[in-house]
Amino acid sequence: MTVHDVVAIGCGPFNLGLAALASTVPDVDAVVLEARSELRWHSGVMFPDATLQVSFLADLVSLVEPAHPLSFLSYLRDADRLYPFYVRERFHPTRREYEDYLRWAASRLPVRFSSPVAAVAWAGDRFAVSGPGFSLAARHLVLGVGTVPHVPGSLAGLGDRLVHSSDYLHRDVSHERVTVVGSGQSGAEIVLDLLRRNLADGRPAVSWLTRTPVFAPLDYTKLVLEMTTPSYVRHFHSLPQDKRDELRAEHWRHYRAISSETLEELHDLLYRREWEHGLAPVELRPGVAVVSSAVSGSEVVLTCRHRDTGRTFRHVADVVVAATGYRQAPTPFLEPLEPFVRRDDRGRYVVALDHSIALDPAVGGRVFVANADLHSHGVAAPDLGIGAVRNATILNAVTGREVYRLPKHTAYTSFTAPGEHLD
């Protein structure tokens, strides 16, 4: 049986980027396993005009190796779209274009689709990875299984009257009264889509409820954006875990808020509604928490609490769209490895700066995580812009040498105390 240097589980942008960077390192044999039959990326909110919130440079490889053959610019050249992209003069690709780029890269890499992993065990000198019809051996693992939709308990039990935002474009929401619960970019884009329908067809009635005190814009001002750089990652990781948790609670506007462009378009649509007649009503209500929910006859009834006044009220809808975010995907296949895994007092992985998790010394291989390190590496963890650096760090750790030079000068801001040095 061939022993792979790296087996990466899950084919999202991060593990795909790992395979891309590994593909030009001659002595690294890496393979990616994906349970689904094809690459799909946020298909439930793949609106025709939706764009990435990061530059095209945040592709699979460019922020470490811009001349790599699997860069976004190489994709454009291969598709003969370099000049249209150049003339467009926008750094942010559309989501559809980015997904097509990911598919293009995956077709050139050792990605095994329809390969769900059933079990991972330590076999004395290697990891044994098995699934239906296959078994592999790996010196090291990278977990990139991503996230799954999260529905809070207050919205549980609504059955087909509840649609998670991740499934929005795949479900029928042609109802008279649609309520979106939760903000963030996905929630805002869904409200935007509903408002366009309202303006064109007169319906549905749209309500938007969110716990945040305002419909807040993403804080993408330049010096704040430096918190997504390797410089801040190193600083954040050097702090005690209780301080990291305290800081992380303050950083929600960096990845759970709404782009300014989307907010402006929402306001523009609301303004245009002023000149129309006979449209179903639209309600935007921040500072509201959904306490409980139930289906009553043909209606959904939400019990809500207004945060400023403490007042409880009922809200009625035909269908609820839950833009309530995601949680780490479960990893039942790791059960055989669990006795060797070290966790913190909240049950989370203890993650080193190189993105490896703490294991019992009896395990000679290493397990790295991608986008499961928000608690240890901070606000940059889910950002596409850190993916190439994280993957280069992992490959350097796997090989024991600097196969990719990591960027040193990444921020003008000094995050550490004077005289403090971080390796």
Coordinates of C-alpha atoms in Angstrom, one line a residue:
M1 CA 0.0 0.0 0.0
T2 CA 1.3 3.5 -0.9
V3 CA 2.0 5.7 2.1
H4 CA 1.0 9.3 1.2
D5 CA 2.9 12.1 2.9
V6 CA -0.4 14.0 3.4
V7 CA -4.0 12.9 3.2
A8 CA -6.3 16.0 3.3
I9 CA -9.9 15.2 4.3
G10 CA -12.4 17.6 2.7
C11 CA -12.2 19.5 -0.5
G12 CA -12.9 23.1 0.2
P13 CA -10.7 26.1 -0.8
F14 CA -8.3 25.5 2.0
N15 CA -7.5 21.8 1.4
L16 CA -7.6 22.4 -2.3
G17 CA -5.0 25.1 -1.8
L18 CA -2.9 22.7 0.1
A19 CA -2.9 20.2 -2.8
A20 CA -2.1 23.1 -5.2
L21 CA 1.0 24.2 -3.3
A22 CA 2.0 20.5 -2.7
S23 CA 1.7 19.8 -6.4
T24 CA 4.9 21.7 -7.2
V25 CA 6.9 20.1 -4.3
P26 CA 8.5 17.0 -5.9
D27 CA 9.0 15.0 -2.7
V28 CA 5.5 15.6 -1.2
D29 CA 2.8 13.1 -2.1
A30 CA -0.6 14.6 -1.1
V31 CA -4.1 13.5 -1.9
V32 CA -7.5 15.1 -1.1
L33 CA -10.5 13.0 -0.1
E34 CA -14.0 14.5 -0.6
A35 CA -17.3 12.8 0.3
R36 CA -19.4 14.7 -2.3
S37 CA -19.3 13.7 -6.0
E38 CA -18.3 17.2 -7.1
L39 CA -16.9 20.5 -5.8
R40 CA -19.7 22.8 -4.7
W41 CA -19.1 26.1 -2.9
H42 CA -22.0 27.9 -1.2
S43 CA -24.4 27.0 -3.9
G44 CA -27.4 27.9 -1.8
V45 CA -26.5 31.6 -2.0
M46 CA -24.8 31.7 -5.4
F47 CA -26.7 34.8 -6.6
P48 CA -25.7 35.9 -10.1
D49 CA -24.2 39.2 -9.0
A50 CA -22.6 38.1 -5.7
T51 CA -18.9 38.8 -5.4
L52 CA -16.2 37.7 -3.1
Q53 CA -15.4 39.9 -0.1
V54 CA -11.7 39.5 -0.8
S55 CA -9.4 40.2 -3.7
F56 CA -8.5 37.7 -6.4
L57 CA -5.1 37.5 -4.7
A58 CA -6.7 35.5 -2.0
D59 CA -6.8 32.5 -4.3
L60 CA -5.3 29.1 -3.6
V61 CA -1.6 30.1 -3.9
S62 CA -0.8 33.7 -4.8
L63 CA -0.1 35.2 -1.4
V64 CA 2.7 32.7 -1.1
E65 CA 3.7 31.9 -4.7
P66 CA 2.1 34.3 -7.2
A67 CA 3.8 32.6 -10.2
H68 CA 2.2 29.3 -9.4
P69 CA 0.5 27.5 -12.3
L70 CA -2.7 27.2 -10.3
S71 CA -3.1 30.9 -9.5
F72 CA -6.3 32.8 -10.3
L73 CA -4.5 34.7 -13.1
S74 CA -3.4 31.4 -14.6
Y75 CA -7.0 30.3 -14.6
L76 CA -8.0 33.5 -16.4
R77 CA -5.3 33.0 -18.9
D78 CA -6.3 29.4 -19.5
A79 CA -9.9 30.5 -20.0
D80 CA -8.8 33.4 -22.2
R81 CA -10.4 36.0 -19.9
L82 CA -7.4 37.9 -18.8
Y83 CA -8.3 41.1 -20.8
P84 CA -12.0 41.1 -19.8
F85 CA -11.0 40.8 -16.2
Y86 CA -8.4 43.6 -16.6
V87 CA -10.8 45.9 -18.3
R88 CA -13.5 45.2 -15.6
E89 CA -11.1 46.9 -13.1
R90 CA -12.5 45.1 -10.1
F91 CA -10.3 43.1 -7.7
H92 CA -13.2 41.0 -6.4
P93 CA -14.2 38.1 -8.6
T94 CA -17.8 37.0 -8.7
R95 CA -18.7 34.0 -6.6
R96 CA -19.6 32.0 -9.7
E97 CA -16.2 32.8 -11.2
Y98 CA -14.4 31.8 -8.0
E99 CA -16.3 28.5 -7.9
D100 CA -15.4 27.8 -11.5
Y101 CA -11.7 28.6 -10.6
L102 CA -11.9 26.1 -7.8
R103 CA -13.3 23.4 -10.2
W104 CA -10.6 24.2 -12.7
A105 CA -7.9 23.7 -10.1
A106 CA -9.5 20.6 -8.7
S107 CA -9.5 19.0 -12.2
R108 CA -5.7 19.4 -12.2
L109 CA -5.0 18.0 -8.7
P110 CA -5.2 14.6 -6.9
V111 CA -8.7 15.0 -5.6
R112 CA -10.8 11.9 -5.0
F113 CA -14.5 12.7 -5.0
S114 CA -17.2 10.3 -3.7
S115 CA -14.7 9.2 -1.1
P116 CA -16.3 9.7 2.3
V117 CA -13.9 8.8 5.2
A118 CA -15.4 6.3 7.6
A119 CA -12.4 5.9 10.1
V120 CA -9.0 7.2 10.8
A121 CA -6.7 5.3 13.2
W122 CA -3.0 5.4 14.2
A123 CA -1.4 2.2 13.0
G124 CA 1.9 2.4 14.8
D125 CA 3.9 4.3 12.2
R126 CA 1.2 5.9 10.0
F127 CA -2.4 6.9 9.9
A128 CA -4.8 4.4 8.4
V129 CA -7.6 6.1 6.5
S130 CA -10.5 4.1 5.3
G131 CA -13.9 4.5 3.7
P132 CA -16.3 2.6 1.4
G133 CA -14.1 0.7 -1.1
F134 CA -10.8 2.3 -0.2
S135 CA -8.1 2.4 2.4
L136 CA -5.1 4.7 2.4
A137 CA -2.0 5.2 4.6
A138 CA -0.7 8.7 5.5
R139 CA 2.2 10.1 7.4
H140 CA 0.2 13.2 8.2
L141 CA -3.4 14.4 8.0
V142 CA -5.0 17.7 7.3
L143 CA -8.6 18.2 8.4
G144 CA -10.6 20.5 6.3
V145 CA -14.1 19.2 6.6
G146 CA -15.5 22.7 6.9
T147 CA -18.8 23.7 8.6
V148 CA -22.4 22.7 8.7
P149 CA -25.5 24.9 8.9
H150 CA -26.5 25.9 12.4
V151 CA -30.1 26.4 13.5
P152 CA -30.5 27.6 17.1
G153 CA -32.9 25.8 19.4
S154 CA -35.3 28.7 19.4
L155 CA -36.1 27.9 15.7
A156 CA -36.0 24.1 16.0
G157 CA -39.2 22.2 15.2
L158 CA -40.5 24.4 12.3
G159 CA -40.1 21.6 9.8
D160 CA -40.5 22.7 6.2
R161 CA -41.4 26.2 7.3
L162 CA -37.7 26.7 8.1
V163 CA -35.0 27.3 5.4
H164 CA -31.4 27.7 6.4
S165 CA -29.6 30.4 4.3
S166 CA -27.2 27.8 3.0
D167 CA -30.2 26.2 1.2
Y168 CA -32.0 29.3 0.1
L169 CA -31.7 29.0 -3.6
H170 CA -32.6 25.3 -3.5
R171 CA -35.9 25.8 -1.6
D172 CA -39.3 27.3 -2.5
V173 CA -39.8 30.5 -0.5
S174 CA -42.5 31.9 -2.7
H175 CA -44.7 32.7 0.3
E176 CA -46.8 35.8 1.2
R177 CA -44.8 36.5 4.3
V178 CA -41.1 35.7 4.6
T179 CA -39.0 36.5 7.7
V180 CA -35.2 36.4 7.7
V181 CA -33.6 35.8 11.1
G182 CA -30.0 36.8 11.6
S183 CA -27.8 39.2 9.7
G184 CA -24.4 38.8 8.3
Q185 CA -23.6 38.9 4.6
S186 CA -25.8 35.9 3.7
G187 CA -28.8 37.3 5.5
A188 CA -28.4 40.6 3.8
E189 CA -28.1 39.1 0.4
I190 CA -31.3 37.1 0.9
V191 CA -33.2 40.2 2.1
L192 CA -31.9 41.9 -1.0
D193 CA -33.2 39.2 -3.2
L194 CA -36.6 39.3 -1.4
L195 CA -36.8 43.1 -1.8
R196 CA -36.1 42.8 -5.5
R197 CA -39.0 40.4 -5.7
N198 CA -41.2 42.7 -3.7
L199 CA -40.4 45.6 -5.9
A200 CA -41.1 43.6 -9.1
D201 CA -44.1 41.6 -8.1
G202 CA -45.5 43.4 -5.0
R203 CA -44.7 40.6 -2.7
P204 CA -43.7 38.9 -0.5
A205 CA -44.0 40.9 2.8
V206 CA -40.4 40.9 4.1
S207 CA -39.3 41.0 7.7
W208 CA -35.7 41.0 8.9
L209 CA -34.9 40.3 12.5
T210 CA -31.4 40.3 14.0
R211 CA -30.0 40.3 17.5
T212 CA -27.2 42.7 16.6
P213 CA -28.0 46.3 17.7
V214 CA -27.6 47.6 14.1
F215 CA -27.3 46.2 10.6
A216 CA -23.5 46.6 10.9
P217 CA -21.1 46.9 8.0
L218 CA -18.0 44.8 7.8
D219 CA -15.0 46.7 9.2
Y220 CA -12.8 46.4 6.2
T221 CA -10.9 49.7 6.7
K222 CA -7.2 49.2 5.8
L223 CA -5.5 49.1 9.2
V224 CA -8.3 47.0 10.7
L225 CA -7.9 44.6 7.8
E226 CA -4.3 44.0 9.0
M227 CA -5.9 41.8 11.7
T228 CA -6.3 39.2 9.0
T229 CA -2.6 39.1 8.3
P230 CA 0.0 36.6 9.5
S231 CA 1.4 39.3 11.8
Y232 CA -1.8 39.5 13.8
V233 CA -2.2 35.7 13.7
R234 CA 1.2 35.3 15.4
H235 CA 0.4 37.9 18.0
F236 CA -3.1 36.4 18.7
H237 CA -1.7 32.8 19.0
S238 CA 0.9 34.0 21.6
L239 CA -1.8 35.1 24.0
P240 CA -3.4 33.0 26.8
Q241 CA -6.5 31.2 25.7
D242 CA -8.8 33.2 28.0
K243 CA -7.5 36.4 26.4
R244 CA -8.0 35.0 22.9
D245 CA -11.6 34.2 23.8
E246 CA -12.2 37.7 25.1
L247 CA -10.8 39.3 22.0
R248 CA -12.6 37.0 19.6
A249 CA -15.9 38.0 21.0
E250 CA -15.1 41.6 20.0
H251 CA -14.1 40.7 16.4
W252 CA -17.5 39.7 15.0
R253 CA -17.7 42.7 12.7
H254 CA -14.7 41.3 10.7
Y255 CA -16.5 38.2 9.5
R256 CA -20.2 38.3 10.6
A257 CA -21.3 41.7 9.4
I258 CA -22.4 43.0 6.0
S259 CA -20.5 44.6 3.1
S260 CA -21.0 48.4 2.7
E261 CA -22.0 47.8 -1.0
T262 CA -24.8 45.4 0.0
L263 CA -26.1 47.8 2.7
E264 CA -26.1 50.6 0.2
E265 CA -28.0 48.6 -2.4
L266 CA -30.5 47.5 0.3
H267 CA -31.2 51.2 1.2
D268 CA -31.5 52.1 -2.4
L269 CA -34.2 49.5 -3.0
L270 CA -36.0 50.7 0.1
Y271 CA -35.8 54.2 -1.2
R272 CA -37.2 53.2 -4.6
R273 CA -40.1 51.5 -2.9
E274 CA -41.3 55.0 -1.7
W275 CA -42.6 55.7 -5.2
E276 CA -44.5 52.5 -5.7
H277 CA -48.0 51.6 -4.4
G278 CA -49.6 48.3 -3.4
L279 CA -46.4 46.6 -2.3
A280 CA -46.4 44.2 0.6
P281 CA -44.9 45.7 3.7
V282 CA -41.2 45.5 4.6
E283 CA -39.9 45.5 8.2
L284 CA -36.3 45.8 9.3
R285 CA -35.9 45.3 13.1
P286 CA -32.5 45.0 14.7
G287 CA -31.9 44.3 18.4
V288 CA -34.4 41.5 18.4
A289 CA -33.8 37.9 19.7
V290 CA -36.1 35.0 18.8
V291 CA -36.9 33.3 22.1
S292 CA -39.0 30.5 20.8
S293 CA -41.0 29.4 17.7
A294 CA -44.0 27.2 16.8
V295 CA -46.2 26.3 13.9
S296 CA -49.8 27.3 14.6
G297 CA -52.2 26.2 11.8
S298 CA -50.9 27.7 8.6
E299 CA -48.6 30.2 10.3
V300 CA -45.2 30.3 12.0
V301 CA -45.3 32.2 15.3
L302 CA -42.1 33.6 16.7
T303 CA -41.8 34.8 20.2
C304 CA -39.3 37.6 20.2
R305 CA -37.6 39.9 22.8
H306 CA -36.6 43.4 22.1
R307 CA -33.1 43.9 23.6
D308 CA -33.4 47.7 24.4
T309 CA -36.8 47.6 26.2
G310 CA -37.0 43.9 27.2
R311 CA -40.5 43.8 25.7
T312 CA -41.6 40.4 24.4
F313 CA -43.8 40.3 21.3
R314 CA -45.2 37.8 18.7
H315 CA -44.2 37.8 15.1
V316 CA -46.1 35.9 12.4
A317 CA -44.7 34.6 9.1
D318 CA -45.4 31.9 6.5
V319 CA -41.7 30.8 6.3
V320 CA -38.5 31.6 8.2
V321 CA -35.1 31.9 6.6
A322 CA -32.4 31.2 9.2
A323 CA -29.3 33.2 8.4
T324 CA -27.9 31.9 11.7
G325 CA -24.4 30.8 10.6
Y326 CA -22.5 27.6 10.8
R327 CA -20.7 25.3 13.2
Q328 CA -17.7 23.0 12.8
A329 CA -18.8 19.8 10.9
P330 CA -18.7 16.7 13.1
T331 CA -15.9 14.3 12.6
P332 CA -17.1 10.9 13.7
F333 CA -14.4 9.2 11.6
L334 CA -11.9 10.5 14.1
E335 CA -13.4 8.4 16.9
P336 CA -10.5 5.8 16.8
L337 CA -8.0 8.6 17.2
E338 CA -9.9 10.5 20.0
P339 CA -8.0 8.9 22.9
F340 CA -4.8 10.5 21.5
V341 CA -6.2 14.0 21.0
R342 CA -5.6 16.7 23.6
R343 CA -8.3 19.3 24.1
D344 CA -8.7 22.5 26.1
D345 CA -11.2 22.9 29.0
R346 CA -14.0 23.7 26.5
G347 CA -13.4 20.6 24.4
R348 CA -11.6 22.4 21.6
Y349 CA -8.4 21.3 19.8
V350 CA -5.2 22.7 21.3
V351 CA -3.7 24.1 18.1
A352 CA 0.0 25.0 17.7
L353 CA 1.1 28.0 15.7
D354 CA 1.9 25.7 12.7
H355 CA -1.8 24.6 12.8
S356 CA -1.1 21.1 14.2
I357 CA -3.2 19.8 17.0
A358 CA -1.8 18.4 20.3
L359 CA -1.6 14.6 20.3
D360 CA -0.3 12.0 22.6
P361 CA 3.4 11.4 22.0
A362 CA 2.6 7.9 21.0
V363 CA 1.4 9.2 17.7
G364 CA 4.3 9.9 15.4
G365 CA 2.4 11.6 12.7
R366 CA 0.8 15.0 12.8
V367 CA -2.8 16.2 12.3
F368 CA -3.3 19.7 11.0
V369 CA -6.5 21.7 10.9
A370 CA -7.8 24.2 8.4
N371 CA -10.5 26.7 9.5
A372 CA -11.0 24.9 12.8
D373 CA -8.6 27.3 14.6
L374 CA -10.7 30.5 15.1
H375 CA -10.2 30.1 18.9
S376 CA -6.4 29.7 18.5
H377 CA -5.5 31.8 15.5
G378 CA -8.1 34.5 15.5
V379 CA -10.2 36.4 13.1
A380 CA -8.1 35.4 10.0
A381 CA -8.9 31.7 10.4
P382 CA -11.9 31.6 8.0
D383 CA -10.5 34.3 5.7
L384 CA -9.5 33.1 2.3
G385 CA -6.6 35.4 2.4
I386 CA -4.8 33.4 5.1
G387 CA -5.3 30.0 3.3
A388 CA -2.1 30.0 1.2
V389 CA 0.1 31.0 4.2
R390 CA -1.5 28.4 6.4
N391 CA -0.9 25.7 3.8
A392 CA 2.6 26.8 3.2
T393 CA 3.2 26.6 7.0
I394 CA 1.8 23.1 7.0
L395 CA 4.0 22.0 4.1
N396 CA 7.1 23.5 5.7
A397 CA 6.2 21.6 8.9
V398 CA 5.6 18.3 7.0
T399 CA 8.9 18.5 5.1
G400 CA 10.9 19.9 7.9
R401 CA 12.3 22.7 5.7
E402 CA 11.2 25.9 4.1
V403 CA 9.7 24.7 0.8
Y404 CA 7.8 28.0 0.7
R405 CA 9.1 31.3 2.0
L406 CA 6.5 32.7 4.4
P407 CA 5.8 36.5 4.2
K408 CA 7.4 38.5 7.0
H409 CA 6.3 42.0 6.3
T410 CA 2.5 41.8 6.4
A411 CA 1.3 44.7 8.5
Y412 CA 2.2 48.3 9.4
T413 CA 0.6 47.9 12.7
S414 CA 2.7 46.7 15.7
F415 CA 0.4 44.3 17.6
T416 CA 2.9 43.2 20.2
A417 CA 4.2 45.0 23.3
P418 CA 7.5 47.0 22.8
G419 CA 10.5 44.7 23.0
E420 CA 8.5 41.5 22.5
H421 CA 9.6 39.2 19.7
L422 CA 7.6 36.4 18.2
D423 CA 9.2 33.6 16.2

